[in-house]
Short mmCIF file of N, CA and C in Angstrom, two decimals:
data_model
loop_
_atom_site.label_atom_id
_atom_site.label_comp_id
_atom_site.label_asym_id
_atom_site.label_seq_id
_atom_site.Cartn_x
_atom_site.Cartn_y
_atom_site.Cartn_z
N UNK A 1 88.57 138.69 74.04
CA UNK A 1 87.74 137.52 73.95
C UNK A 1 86.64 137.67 72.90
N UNK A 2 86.04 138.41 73.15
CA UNK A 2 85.17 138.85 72.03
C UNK A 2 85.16 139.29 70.35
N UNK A 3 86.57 140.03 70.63
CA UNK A 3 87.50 140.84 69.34
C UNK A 3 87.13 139.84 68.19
N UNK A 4 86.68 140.59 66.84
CA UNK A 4 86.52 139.69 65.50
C UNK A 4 87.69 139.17 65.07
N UNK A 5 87.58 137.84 64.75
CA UNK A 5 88.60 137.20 64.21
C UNK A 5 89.45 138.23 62.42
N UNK A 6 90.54 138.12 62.49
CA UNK A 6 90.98 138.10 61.13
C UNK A 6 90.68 136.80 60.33
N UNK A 7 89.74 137.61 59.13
CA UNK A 7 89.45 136.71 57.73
C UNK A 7 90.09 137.35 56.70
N UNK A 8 91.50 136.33 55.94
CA UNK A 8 92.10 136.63 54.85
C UNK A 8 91.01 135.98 54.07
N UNK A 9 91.44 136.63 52.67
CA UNK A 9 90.79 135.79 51.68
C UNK A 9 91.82 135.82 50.52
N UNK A 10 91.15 134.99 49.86
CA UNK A 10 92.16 134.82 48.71
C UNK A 10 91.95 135.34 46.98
N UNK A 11 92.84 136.04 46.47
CA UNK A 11 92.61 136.39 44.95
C UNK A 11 92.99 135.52 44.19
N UNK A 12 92.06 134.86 43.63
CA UNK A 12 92.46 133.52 42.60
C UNK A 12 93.34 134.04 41.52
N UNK A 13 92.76 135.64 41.01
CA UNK A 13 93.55 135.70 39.65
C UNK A 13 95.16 135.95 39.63
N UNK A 14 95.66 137.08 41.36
CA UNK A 14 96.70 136.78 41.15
C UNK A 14 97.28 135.98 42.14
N UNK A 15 96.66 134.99 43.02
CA UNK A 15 96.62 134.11 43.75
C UNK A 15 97.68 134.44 45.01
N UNK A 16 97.13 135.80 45.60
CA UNK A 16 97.90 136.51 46.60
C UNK A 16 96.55 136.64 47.92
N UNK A 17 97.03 136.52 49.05
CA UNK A 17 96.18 136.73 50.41
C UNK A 17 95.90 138.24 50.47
N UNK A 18 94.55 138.19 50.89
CA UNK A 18 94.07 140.11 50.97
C UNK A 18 93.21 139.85 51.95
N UNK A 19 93.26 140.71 53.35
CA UNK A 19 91.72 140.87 54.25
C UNK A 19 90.79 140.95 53.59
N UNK A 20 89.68 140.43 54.08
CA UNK A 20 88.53 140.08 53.52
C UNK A 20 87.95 141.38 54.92
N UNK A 21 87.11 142.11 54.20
CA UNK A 21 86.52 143.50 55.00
C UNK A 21 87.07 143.30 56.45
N UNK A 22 88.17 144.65 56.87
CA UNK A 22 88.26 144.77 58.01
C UNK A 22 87.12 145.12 59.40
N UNK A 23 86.03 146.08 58.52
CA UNK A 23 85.12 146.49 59.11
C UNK A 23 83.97 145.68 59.26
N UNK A 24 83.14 145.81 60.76
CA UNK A 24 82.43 144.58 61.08
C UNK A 24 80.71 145.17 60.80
N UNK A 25 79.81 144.29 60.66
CA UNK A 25 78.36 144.73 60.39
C UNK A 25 77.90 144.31 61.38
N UNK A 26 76.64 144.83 61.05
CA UNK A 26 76.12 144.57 62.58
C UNK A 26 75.34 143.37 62.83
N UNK A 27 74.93 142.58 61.77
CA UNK A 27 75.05 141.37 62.00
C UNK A 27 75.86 140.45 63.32
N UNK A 28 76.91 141.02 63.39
CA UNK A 28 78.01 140.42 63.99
C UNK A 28 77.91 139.96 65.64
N UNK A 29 77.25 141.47 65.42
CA UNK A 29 76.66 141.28 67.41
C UNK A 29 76.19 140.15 67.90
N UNK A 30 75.63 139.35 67.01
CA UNK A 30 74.67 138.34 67.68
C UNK A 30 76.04 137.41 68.14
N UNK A 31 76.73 136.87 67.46
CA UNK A 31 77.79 136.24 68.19
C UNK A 31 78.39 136.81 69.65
N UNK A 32 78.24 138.01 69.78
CA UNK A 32 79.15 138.87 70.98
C UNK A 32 77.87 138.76 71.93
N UNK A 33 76.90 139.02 71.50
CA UNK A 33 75.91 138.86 72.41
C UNK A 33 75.53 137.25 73.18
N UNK A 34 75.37 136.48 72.44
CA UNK A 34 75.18 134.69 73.07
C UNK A 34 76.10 134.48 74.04
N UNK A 35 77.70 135.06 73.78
CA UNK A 35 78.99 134.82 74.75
C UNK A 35 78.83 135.72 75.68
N UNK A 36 78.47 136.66 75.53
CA UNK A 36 78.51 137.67 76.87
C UNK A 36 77.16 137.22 77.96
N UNK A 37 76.53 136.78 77.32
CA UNK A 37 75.54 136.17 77.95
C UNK A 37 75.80 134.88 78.80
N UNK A 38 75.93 133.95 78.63
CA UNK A 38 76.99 132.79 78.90
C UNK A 38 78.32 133.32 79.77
N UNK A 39 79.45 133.94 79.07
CA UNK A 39 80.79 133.66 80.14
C UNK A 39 80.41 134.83 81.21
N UNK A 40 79.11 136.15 80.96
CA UNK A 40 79.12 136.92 82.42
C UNK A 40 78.58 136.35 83.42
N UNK A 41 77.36 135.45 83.07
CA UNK A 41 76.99 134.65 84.07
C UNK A 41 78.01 133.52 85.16
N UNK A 42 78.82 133.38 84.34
CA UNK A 42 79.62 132.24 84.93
C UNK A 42 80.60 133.01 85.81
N UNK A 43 81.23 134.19 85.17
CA UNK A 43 82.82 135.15 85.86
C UNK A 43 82.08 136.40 85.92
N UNK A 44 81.58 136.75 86.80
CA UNK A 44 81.01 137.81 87.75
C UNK A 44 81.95 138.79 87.99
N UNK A 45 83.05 138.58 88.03
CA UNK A 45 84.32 139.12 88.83
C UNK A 45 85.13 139.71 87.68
N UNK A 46 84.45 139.93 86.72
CA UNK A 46 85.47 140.67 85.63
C UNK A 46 84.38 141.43 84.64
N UNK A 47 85.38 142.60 84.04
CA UNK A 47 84.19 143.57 83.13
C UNK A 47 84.61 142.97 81.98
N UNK A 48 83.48 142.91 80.95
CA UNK A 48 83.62 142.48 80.07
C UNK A 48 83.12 143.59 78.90
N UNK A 49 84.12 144.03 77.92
CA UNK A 49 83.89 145.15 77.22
C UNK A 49 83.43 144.32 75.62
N UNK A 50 82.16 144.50 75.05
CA UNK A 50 81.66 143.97 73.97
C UNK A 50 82.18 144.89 72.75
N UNK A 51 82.82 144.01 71.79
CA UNK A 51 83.08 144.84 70.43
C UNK A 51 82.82 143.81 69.32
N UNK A 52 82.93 144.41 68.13
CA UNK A 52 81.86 143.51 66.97
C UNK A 52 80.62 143.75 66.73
N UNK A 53 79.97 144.38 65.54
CA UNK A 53 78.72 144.59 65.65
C UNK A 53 78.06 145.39 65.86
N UNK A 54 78.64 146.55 67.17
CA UNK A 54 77.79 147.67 67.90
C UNK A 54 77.56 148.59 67.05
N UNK A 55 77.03 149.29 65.67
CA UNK A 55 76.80 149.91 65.17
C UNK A 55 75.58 150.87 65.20
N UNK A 56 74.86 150.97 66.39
CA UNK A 56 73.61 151.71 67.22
C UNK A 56 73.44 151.60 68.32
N UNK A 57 72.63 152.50 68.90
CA UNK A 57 72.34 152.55 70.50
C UNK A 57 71.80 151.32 70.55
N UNK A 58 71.09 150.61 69.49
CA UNK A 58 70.14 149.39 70.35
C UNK A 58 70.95 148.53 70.49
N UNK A 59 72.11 148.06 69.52
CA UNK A 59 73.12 147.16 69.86
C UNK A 59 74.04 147.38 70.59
N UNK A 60 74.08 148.24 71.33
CA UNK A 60 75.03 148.79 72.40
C UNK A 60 74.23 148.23 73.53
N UNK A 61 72.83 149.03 73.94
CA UNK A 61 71.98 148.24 74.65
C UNK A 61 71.75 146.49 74.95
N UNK A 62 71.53 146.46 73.70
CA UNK A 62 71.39 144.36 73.76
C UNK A 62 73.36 144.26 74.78
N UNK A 63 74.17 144.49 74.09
CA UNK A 63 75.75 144.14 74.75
C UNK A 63 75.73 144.31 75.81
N UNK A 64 74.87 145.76 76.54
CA UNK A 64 74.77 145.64 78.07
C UNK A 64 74.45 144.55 78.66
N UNK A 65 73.01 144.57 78.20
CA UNK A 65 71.77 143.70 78.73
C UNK A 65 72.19 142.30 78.76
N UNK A 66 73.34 141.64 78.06
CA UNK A 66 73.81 140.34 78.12
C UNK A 66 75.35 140.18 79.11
N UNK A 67 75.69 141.28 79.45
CA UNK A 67 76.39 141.84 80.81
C UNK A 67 77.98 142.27 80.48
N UNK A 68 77.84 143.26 78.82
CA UNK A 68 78.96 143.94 78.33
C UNK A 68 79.40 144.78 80.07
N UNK A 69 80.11 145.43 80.18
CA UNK A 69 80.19 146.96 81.02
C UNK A 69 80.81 147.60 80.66
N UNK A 70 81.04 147.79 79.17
CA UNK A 70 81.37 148.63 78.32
C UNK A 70 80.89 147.98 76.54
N UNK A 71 80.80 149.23 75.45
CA UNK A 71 80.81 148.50 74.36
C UNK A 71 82.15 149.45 73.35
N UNK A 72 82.74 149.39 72.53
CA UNK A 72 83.60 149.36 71.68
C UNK A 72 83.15 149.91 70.63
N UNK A 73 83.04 150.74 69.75
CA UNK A 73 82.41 150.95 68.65
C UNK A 73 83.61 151.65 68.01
N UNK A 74 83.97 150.89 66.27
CA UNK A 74 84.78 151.41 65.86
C UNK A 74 84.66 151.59 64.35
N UNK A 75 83.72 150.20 64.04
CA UNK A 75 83.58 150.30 62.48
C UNK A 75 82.40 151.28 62.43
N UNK A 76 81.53 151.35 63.03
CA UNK A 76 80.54 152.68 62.93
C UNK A 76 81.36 153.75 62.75
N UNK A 77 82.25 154.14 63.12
CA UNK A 77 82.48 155.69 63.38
C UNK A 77 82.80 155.65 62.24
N UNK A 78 83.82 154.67 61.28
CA UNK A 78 84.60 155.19 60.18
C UNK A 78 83.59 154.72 59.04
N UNK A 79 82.12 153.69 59.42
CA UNK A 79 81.45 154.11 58.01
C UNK A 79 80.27 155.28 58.39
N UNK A 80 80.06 155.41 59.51
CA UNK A 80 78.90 156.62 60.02
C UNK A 80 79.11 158.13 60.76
N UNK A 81 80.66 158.19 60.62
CA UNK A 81 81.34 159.60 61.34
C UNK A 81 81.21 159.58 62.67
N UNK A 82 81.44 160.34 63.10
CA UNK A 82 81.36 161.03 64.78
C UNK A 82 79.94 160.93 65.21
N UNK A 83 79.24 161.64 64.16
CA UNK A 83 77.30 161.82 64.57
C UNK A 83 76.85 160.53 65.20
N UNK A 84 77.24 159.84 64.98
CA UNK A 84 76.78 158.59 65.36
C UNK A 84 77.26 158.15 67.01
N UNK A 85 77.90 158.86 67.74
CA UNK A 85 78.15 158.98 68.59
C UNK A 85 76.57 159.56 69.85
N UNK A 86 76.50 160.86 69.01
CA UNK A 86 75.15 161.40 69.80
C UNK A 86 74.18 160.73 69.11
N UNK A 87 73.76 159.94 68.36
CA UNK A 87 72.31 159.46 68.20
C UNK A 87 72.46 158.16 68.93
N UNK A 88 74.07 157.18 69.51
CA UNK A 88 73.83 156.23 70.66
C UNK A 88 73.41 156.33 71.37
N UNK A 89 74.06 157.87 72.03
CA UNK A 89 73.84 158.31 73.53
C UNK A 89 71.67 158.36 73.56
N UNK A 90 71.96 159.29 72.33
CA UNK A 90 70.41 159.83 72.84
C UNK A 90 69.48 158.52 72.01
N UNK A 91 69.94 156.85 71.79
CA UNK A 91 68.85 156.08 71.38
C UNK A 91 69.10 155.70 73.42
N UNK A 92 70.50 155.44 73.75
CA UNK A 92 70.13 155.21 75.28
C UNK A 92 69.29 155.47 76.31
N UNK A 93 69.53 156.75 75.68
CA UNK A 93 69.41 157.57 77.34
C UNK A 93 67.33 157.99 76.91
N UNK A 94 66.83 157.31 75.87
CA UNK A 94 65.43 157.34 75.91
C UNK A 94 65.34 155.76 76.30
N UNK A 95 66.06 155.11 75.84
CA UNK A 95 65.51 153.45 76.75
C UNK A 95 65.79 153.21 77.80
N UNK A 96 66.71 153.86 78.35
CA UNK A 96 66.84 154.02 80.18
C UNK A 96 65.60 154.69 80.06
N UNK A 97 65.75 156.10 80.36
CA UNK A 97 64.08 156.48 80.76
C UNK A 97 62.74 155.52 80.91
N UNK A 98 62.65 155.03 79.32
CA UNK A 98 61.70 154.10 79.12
C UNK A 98 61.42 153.07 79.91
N UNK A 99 62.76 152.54 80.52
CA UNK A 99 62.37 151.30 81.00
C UNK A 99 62.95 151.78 82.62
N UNK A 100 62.46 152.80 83.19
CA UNK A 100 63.30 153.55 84.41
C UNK A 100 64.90 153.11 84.96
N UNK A 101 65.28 153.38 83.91
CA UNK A 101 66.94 153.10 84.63
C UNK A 101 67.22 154.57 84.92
N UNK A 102 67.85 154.97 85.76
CA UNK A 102 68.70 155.91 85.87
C UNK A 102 70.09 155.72 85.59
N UNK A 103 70.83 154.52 85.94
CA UNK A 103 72.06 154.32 85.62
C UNK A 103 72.30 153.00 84.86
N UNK A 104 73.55 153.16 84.01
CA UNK A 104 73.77 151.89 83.14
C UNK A 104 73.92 150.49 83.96
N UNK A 105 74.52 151.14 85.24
CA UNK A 105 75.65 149.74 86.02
C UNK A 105 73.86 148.98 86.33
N UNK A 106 72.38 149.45 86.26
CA UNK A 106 71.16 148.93 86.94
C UNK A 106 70.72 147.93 85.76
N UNK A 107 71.26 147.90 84.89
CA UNK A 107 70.70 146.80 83.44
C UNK A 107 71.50 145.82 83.19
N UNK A 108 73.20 146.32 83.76
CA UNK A 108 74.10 145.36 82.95
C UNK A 108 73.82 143.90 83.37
N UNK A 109 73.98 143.02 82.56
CA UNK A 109 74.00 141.61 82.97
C UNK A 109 72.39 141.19 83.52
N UNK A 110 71.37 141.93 82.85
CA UNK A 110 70.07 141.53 83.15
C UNK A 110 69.08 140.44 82.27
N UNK A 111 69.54 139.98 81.28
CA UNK A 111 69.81 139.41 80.33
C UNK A 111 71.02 138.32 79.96
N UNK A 112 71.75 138.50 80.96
CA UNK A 112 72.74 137.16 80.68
C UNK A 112 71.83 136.04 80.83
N UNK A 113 72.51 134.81 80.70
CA UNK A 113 72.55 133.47 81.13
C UNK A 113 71.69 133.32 82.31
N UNK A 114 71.94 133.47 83.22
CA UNK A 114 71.30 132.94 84.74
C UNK A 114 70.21 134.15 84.97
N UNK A 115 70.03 135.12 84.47
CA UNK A 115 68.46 136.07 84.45
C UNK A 115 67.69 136.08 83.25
N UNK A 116 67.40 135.09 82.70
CA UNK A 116 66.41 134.80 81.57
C UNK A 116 65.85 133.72 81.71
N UNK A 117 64.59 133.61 81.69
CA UNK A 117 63.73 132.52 82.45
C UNK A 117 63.62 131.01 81.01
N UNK A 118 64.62 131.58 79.85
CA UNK A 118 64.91 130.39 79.19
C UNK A 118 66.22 130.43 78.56
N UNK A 119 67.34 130.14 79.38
CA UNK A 119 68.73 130.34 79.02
C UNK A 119 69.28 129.45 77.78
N UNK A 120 68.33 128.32 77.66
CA UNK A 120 68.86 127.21 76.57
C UNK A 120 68.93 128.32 75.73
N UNK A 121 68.07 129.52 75.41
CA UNK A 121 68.28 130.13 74.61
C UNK A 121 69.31 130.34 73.40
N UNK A 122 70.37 130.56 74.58
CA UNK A 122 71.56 130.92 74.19
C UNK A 122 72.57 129.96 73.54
N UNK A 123 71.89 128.29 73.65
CA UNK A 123 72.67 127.45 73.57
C UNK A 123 72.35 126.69 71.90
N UNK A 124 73.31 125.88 71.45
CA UNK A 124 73.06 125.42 70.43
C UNK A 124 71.45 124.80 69.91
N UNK A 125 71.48 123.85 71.09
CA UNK A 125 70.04 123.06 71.34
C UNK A 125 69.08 123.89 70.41
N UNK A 126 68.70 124.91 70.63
CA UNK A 126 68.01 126.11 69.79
C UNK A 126 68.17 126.03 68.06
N UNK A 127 69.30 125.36 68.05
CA UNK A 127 69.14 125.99 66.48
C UNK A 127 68.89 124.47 65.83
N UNK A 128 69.22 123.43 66.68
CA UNK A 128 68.59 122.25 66.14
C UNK A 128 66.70 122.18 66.73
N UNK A 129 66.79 122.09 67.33
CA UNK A 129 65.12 122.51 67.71
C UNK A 129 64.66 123.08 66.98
N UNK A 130 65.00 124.13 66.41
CA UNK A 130 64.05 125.11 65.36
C UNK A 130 64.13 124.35 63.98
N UNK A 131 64.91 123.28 63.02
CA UNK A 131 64.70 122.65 62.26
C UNK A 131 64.29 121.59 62.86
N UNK A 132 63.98 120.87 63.78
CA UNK A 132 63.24 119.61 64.34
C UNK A 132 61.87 119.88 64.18
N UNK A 133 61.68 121.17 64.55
CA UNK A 133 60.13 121.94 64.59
C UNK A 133 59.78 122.00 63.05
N UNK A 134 60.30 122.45 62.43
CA UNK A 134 59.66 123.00 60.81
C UNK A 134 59.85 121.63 60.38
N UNK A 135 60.24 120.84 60.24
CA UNK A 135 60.06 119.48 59.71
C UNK A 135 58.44 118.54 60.28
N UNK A 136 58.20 119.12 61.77
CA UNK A 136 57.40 117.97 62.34
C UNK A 136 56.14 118.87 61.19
#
């Protein structure tokens, strides 16, 4: 559900189809994040594993916090190696501390949809509102 779409693109000069970057930035998250936020609130009853985007512990974190229960990380490894493995763990396992979690399963879905005291957030409404605003 989450998984990045395939984007071909096209070579004008020899006017043949080529993937357009397989590998995802981390930009990307924000899309994985708004939906996980939204469909965990609604289907309780299923894990939802976030991929797209996760390229650090903090974006691994945000994927929890919008009620991932797992995250996926794949284009990191092959542009940031293995290392990047222990600097997730250990950006985690100082923001658990920080914010007293002992365990992951105590954050997931704390941040979806129905536990944020302004869920429109997540919704389009937001992005017309914010040009309604800079105009007034």
């Amino acid at each position: 559900m989450f998984n990045r779409f395939y984007e071909p693109d096209i070579e004008v000069e020899t006017m043949k189809l080529r993937s357009a970057g397989v590998l995802s930035d981390p930009s990307e998250v924000r899309t994985v994040l708004r939906w996980l936020a939204i469909v965990s609130s609604r289907v309780s009853a299923v894990d939802y594993a976030a991929t797209t985007g996760i390229h650090d512990g903090e974006s691994a974190v945000k994927c929890l916090l919008a009620g991932a229960s797992v995250v996926e990380i794949c284009s990191t490894l092959y542009k940031n190696g293995n290392g990047v493995i222990r600097s997730m763990q250990q950006y985690m396992s100082r923001w658990m501390t920080d914010h007293t979690f002992s365990r992951v399963e105590e954050f997931i879905g704390a941040m979806n949809y129905a536990h944020v005291s302004n869920p429109l957030a997540y919704e389009r409404t937001q992005f017309m509102r914010y040009f309604s605003e800079r105009e007034a």
